[in-house]
XYZ file of N, CA and C in Angstrom:
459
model
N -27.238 -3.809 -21.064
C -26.083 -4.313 -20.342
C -25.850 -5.760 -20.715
N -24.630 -6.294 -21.181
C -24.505 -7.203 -21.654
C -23.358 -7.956 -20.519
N -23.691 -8.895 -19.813
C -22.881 -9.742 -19.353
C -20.942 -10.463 -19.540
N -20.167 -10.139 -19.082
C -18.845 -10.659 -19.775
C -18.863 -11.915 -19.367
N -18.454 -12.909 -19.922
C -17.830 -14.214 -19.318
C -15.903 -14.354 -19.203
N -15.400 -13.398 -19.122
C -14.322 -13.353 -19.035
C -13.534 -13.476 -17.817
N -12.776 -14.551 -17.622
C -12.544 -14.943 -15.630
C -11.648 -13.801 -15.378
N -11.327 -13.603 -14.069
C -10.916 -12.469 -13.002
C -9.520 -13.326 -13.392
N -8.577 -11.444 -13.230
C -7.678 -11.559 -13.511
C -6.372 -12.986 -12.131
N -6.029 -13.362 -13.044
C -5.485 -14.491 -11.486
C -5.094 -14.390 -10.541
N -4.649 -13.050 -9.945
C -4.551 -12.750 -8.855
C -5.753 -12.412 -7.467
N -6.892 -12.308 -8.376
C -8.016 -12.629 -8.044
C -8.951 -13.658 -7.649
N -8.197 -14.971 -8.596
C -9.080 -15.425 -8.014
C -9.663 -16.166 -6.704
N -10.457 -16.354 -5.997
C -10.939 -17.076 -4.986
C -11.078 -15.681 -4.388
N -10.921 -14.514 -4.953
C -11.009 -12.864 -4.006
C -12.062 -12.147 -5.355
N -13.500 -12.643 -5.867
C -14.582 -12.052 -6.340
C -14.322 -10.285 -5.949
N -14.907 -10.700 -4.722
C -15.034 -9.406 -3.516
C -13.902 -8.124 -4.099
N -12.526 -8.663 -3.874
C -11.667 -7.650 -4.128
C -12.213 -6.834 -5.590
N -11.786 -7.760 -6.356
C -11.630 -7.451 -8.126
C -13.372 -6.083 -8.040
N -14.341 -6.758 -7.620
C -15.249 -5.989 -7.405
C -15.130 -4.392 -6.384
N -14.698 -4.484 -6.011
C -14.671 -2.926 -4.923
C -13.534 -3.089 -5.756
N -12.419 -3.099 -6.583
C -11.875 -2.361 -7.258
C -12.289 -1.874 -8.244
N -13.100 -2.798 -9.036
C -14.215 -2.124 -10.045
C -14.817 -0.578 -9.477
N -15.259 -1.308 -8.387
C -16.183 -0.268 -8.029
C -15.624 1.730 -7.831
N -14.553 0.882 -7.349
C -13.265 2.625 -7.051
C -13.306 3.025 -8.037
N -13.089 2.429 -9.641
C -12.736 3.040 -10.523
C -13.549 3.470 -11.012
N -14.787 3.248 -10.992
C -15.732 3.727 -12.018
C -16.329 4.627 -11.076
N -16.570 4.856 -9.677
C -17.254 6.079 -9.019
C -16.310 6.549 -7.981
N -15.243 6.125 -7.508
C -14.104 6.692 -6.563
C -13.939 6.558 -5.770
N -15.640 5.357 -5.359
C -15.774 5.202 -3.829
C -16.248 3.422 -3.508
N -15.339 3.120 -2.492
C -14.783 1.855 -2.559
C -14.311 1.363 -1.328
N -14.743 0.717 -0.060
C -14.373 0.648 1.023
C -13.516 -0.766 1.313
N -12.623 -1.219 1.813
C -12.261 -2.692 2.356
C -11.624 -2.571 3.275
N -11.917 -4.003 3.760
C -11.854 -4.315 5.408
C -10.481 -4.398 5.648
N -9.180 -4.044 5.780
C -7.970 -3.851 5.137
C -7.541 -4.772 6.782
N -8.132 -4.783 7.513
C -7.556 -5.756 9.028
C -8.274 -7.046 8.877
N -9.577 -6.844 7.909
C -9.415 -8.707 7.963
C -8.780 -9.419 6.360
N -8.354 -8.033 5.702
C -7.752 -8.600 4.513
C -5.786 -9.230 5.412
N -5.562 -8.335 6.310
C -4.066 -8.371 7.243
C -4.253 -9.943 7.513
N -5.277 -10.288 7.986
C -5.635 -11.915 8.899
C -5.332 -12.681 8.168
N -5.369 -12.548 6.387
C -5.391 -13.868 5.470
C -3.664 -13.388 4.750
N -3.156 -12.850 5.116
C -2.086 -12.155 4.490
C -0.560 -13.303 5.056
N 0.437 -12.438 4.530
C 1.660 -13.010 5.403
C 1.700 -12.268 6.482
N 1.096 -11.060 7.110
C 1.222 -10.283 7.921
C 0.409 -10.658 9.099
N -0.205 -12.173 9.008
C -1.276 -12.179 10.177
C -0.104 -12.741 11.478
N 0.979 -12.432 11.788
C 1.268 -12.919 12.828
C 2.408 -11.921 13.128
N 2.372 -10.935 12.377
C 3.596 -9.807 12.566
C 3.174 -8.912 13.694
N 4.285 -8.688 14.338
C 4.344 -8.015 16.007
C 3.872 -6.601 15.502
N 3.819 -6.030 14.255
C 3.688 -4.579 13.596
C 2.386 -4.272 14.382
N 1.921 -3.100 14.568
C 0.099 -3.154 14.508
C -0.430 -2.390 13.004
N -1.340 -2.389 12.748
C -1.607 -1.629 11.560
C -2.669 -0.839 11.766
N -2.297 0.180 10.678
C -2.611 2.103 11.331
C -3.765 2.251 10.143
N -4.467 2.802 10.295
C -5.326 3.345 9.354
C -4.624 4.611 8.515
N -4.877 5.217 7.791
C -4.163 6.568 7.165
C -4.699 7.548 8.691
N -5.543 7.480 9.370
C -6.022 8.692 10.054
C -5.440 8.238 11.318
N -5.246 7.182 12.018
C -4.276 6.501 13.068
C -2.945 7.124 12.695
N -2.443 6.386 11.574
C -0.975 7.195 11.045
C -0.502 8.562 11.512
N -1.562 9.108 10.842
C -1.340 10.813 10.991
C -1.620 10.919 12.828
N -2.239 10.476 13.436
C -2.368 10.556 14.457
C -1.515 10.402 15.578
N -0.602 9.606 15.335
C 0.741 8.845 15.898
C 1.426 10.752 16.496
N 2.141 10.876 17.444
C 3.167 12.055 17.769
C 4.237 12.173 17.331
N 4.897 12.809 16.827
C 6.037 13.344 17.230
C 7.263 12.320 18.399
N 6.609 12.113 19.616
C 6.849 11.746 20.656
C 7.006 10.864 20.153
N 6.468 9.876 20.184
C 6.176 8.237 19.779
C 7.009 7.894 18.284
N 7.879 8.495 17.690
C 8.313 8.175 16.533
C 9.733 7.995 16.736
N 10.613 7.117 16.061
C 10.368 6.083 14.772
C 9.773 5.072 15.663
N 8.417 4.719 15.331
C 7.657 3.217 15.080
C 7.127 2.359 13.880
N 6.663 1.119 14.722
C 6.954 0.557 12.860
C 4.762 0.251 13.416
N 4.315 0.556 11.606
C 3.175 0.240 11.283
C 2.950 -0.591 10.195
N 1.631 -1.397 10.304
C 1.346 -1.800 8.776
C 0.671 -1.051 8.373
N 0.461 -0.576 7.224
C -0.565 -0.205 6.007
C -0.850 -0.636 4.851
N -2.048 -0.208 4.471
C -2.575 -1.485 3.588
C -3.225 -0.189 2.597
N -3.103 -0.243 1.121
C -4.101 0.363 0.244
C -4.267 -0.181 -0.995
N -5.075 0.697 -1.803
C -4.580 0.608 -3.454
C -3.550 1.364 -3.966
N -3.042 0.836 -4.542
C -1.659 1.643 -5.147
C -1.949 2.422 -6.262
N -1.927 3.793 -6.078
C -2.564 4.779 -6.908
C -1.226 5.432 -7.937
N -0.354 5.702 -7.834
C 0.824 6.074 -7.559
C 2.517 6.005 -7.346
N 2.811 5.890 -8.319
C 4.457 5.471 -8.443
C 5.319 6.506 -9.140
N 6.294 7.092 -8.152
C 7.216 8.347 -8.773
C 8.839 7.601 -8.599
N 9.583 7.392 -9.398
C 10.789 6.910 -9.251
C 11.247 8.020 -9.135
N 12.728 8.226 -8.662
C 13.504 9.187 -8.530
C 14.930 8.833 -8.480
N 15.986 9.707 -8.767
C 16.786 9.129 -8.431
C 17.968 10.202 -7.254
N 18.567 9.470 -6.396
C 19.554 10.402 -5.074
C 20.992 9.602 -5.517
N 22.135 10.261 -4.677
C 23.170 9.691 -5.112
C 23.391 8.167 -4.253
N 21.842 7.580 -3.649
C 22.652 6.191 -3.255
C 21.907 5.578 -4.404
N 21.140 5.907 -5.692
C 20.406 5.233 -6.255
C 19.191 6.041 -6.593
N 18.511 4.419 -7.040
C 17.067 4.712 -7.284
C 16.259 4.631 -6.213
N 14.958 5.284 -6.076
C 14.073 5.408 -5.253
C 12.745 5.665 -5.519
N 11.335 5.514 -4.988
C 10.287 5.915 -5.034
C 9.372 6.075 -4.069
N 8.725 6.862 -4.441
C 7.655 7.471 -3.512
C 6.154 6.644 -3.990
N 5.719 6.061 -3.517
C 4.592 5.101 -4.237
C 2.872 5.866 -2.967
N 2.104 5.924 -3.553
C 1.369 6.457 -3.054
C -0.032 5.398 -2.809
N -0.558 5.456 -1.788
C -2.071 4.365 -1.600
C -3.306 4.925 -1.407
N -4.079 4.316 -1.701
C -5.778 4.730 -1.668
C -6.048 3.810 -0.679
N -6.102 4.459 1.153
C -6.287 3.504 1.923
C -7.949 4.321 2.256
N -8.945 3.565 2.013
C -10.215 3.819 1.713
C -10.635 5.324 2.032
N -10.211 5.651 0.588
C -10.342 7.053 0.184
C -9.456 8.116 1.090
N -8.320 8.175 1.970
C -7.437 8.468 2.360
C -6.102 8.040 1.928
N -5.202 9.247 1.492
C -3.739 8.488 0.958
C -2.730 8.456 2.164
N -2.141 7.403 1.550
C -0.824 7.295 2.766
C 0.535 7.147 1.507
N 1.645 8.132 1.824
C 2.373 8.610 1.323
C 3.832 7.411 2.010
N 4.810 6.073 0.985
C 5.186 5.515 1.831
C 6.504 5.761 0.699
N 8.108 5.595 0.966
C 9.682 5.903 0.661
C 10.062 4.715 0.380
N 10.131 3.956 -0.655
C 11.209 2.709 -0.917
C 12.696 3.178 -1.000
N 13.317 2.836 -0.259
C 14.848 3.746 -0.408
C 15.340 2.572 -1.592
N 16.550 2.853 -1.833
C 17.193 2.259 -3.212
C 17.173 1.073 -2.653
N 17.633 0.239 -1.983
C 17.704 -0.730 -1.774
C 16.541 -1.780 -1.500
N 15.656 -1.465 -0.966
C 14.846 -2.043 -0.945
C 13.772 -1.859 -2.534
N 14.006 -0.715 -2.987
C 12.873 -0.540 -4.173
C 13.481 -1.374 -5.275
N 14.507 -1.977 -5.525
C 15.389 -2.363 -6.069
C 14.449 -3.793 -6.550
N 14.475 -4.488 -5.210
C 13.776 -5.723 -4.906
C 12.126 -6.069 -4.783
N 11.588 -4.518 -5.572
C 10.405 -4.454 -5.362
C 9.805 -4.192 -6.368
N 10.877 -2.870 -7.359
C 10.023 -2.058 -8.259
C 9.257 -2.659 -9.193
N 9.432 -4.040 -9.747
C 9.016 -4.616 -10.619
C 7.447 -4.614 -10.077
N 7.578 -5.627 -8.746
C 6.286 -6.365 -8.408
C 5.168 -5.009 -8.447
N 5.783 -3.864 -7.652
C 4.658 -2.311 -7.481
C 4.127 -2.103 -9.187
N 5.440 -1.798 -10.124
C 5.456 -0.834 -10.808
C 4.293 -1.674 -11.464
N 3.884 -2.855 -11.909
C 3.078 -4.108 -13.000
C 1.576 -4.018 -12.029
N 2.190 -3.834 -10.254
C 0.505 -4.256 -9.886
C 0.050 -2.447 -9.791
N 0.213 -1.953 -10.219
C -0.360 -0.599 -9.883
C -2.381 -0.725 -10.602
N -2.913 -0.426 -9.109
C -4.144 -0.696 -9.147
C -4.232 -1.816 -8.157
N -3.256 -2.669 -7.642
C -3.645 -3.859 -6.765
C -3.598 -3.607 -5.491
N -3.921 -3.935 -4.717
C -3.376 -4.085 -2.758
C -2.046 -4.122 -2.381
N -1.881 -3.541 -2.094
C -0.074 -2.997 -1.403
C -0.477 -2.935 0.145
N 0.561 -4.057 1.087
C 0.439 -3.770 2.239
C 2.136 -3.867 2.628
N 2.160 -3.030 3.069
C 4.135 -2.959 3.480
C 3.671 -2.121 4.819
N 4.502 -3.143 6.000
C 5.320 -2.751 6.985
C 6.626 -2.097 7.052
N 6.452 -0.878 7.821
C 7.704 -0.037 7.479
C 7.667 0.848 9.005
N 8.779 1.476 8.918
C 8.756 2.869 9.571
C 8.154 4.169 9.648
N 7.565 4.535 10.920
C 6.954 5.776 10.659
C 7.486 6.841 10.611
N 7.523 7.776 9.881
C 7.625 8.983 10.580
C 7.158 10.077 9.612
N 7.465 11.335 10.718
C 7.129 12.940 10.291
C 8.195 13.220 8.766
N 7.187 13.641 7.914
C 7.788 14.188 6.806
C 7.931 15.837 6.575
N 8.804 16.508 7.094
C 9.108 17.821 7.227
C 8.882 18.264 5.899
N 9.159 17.785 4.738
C 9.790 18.444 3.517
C 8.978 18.389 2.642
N 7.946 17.330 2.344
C 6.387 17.605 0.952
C 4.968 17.327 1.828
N 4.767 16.256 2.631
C 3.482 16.192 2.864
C 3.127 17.061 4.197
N 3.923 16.804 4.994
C 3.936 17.540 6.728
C 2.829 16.380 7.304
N 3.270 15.575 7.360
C 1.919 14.413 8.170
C 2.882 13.171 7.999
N 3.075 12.234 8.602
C 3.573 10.951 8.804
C 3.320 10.024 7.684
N 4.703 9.481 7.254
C 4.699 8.729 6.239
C 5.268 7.336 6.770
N 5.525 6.392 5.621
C 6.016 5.436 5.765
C 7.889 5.263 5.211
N 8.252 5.250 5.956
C 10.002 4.695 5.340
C 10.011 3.338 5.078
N 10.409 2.337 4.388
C 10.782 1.095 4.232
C 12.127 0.892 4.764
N 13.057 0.046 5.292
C 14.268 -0.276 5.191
C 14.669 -1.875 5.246
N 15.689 -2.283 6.020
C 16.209 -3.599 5.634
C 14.929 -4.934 6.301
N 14.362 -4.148 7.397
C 13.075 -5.182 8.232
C 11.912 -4.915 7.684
N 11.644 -4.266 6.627
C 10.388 -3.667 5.827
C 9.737 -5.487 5.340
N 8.712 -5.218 5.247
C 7.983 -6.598 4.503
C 6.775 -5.884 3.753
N 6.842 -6.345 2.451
C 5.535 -6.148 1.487
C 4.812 -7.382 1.092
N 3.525 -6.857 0.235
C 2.914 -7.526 -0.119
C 1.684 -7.351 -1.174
N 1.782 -7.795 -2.153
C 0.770 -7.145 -3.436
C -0.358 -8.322 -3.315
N -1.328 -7.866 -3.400
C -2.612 -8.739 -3.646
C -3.197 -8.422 -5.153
């Protein structure tokens, strides 16, 4: 085993920790982070949102929907598409080893696709809308719209 001296990519740095448990996901699949005290150092530490785990998410009712959550993962996943208001995507997360399935509608993916489509592999935390997805997953997803806030680490 030979040592690299090659520095962490710059979005990394002063975050060792991260770049490492991402290492770590990739090479065995299994990879845990503290995704509520990563929220604390974020732009999200003062947002009225609460943030859901993937198994909270799914947990949410029927009853209780449209509410707004944060979620936080690795971004595993990017499907563009296109509907007649536009472009769109379905971007998918590795929220510690659970996926959460979240909708950039055209307008907002517009203002985004770049930053997702380049960090794929990085921390994606977007506040959005919840709800029941009748039509591919059947479990609660995320909608984005005009009050949506992201964030790539």
């Amino acid at each position: 085993y030979k040592q690299r001296k090659e520095p962490l990519p710059e979005r990394f740095e002063g975050r060792p920790d991260w770049w490492w448990r991402l290492q770590q996901k990739v090479v065995s699949g299994l990879g845990h982070f503290n995704f509520k005290n990563i929220l604390k150092k974020s732009e999200f530490s003062k947002s009225k949102s609460t943030f859901a785990s993937a198994t909270q998410l799914a947990d949410i009712k029927k009853s209780d929907l449209p509410s707004r959550r944060i979620v936080a993962g690795v971004i595993v996943e990017v499907k563009e598409r296109t509907s007649k208001n536009g472009k769109f995507a379905n971007v998918t997360i590795d929220s510690n080893s659970d996926l959460i399935h979240i909708t950039f509608w055209a307008g907002e993916w517009l203002n985004v696709r770049q930053q997702i489509t380049e960090n794929k592999g990085g921390i994606l935390i977007v506040e959005g809308k919840v709800q029941f997805d009748d039509f591919k997953h059947k479990t609660n997803i995320i909608n984005t719209d005009i009050k949506s806030k992201i964030q790539i680490l």
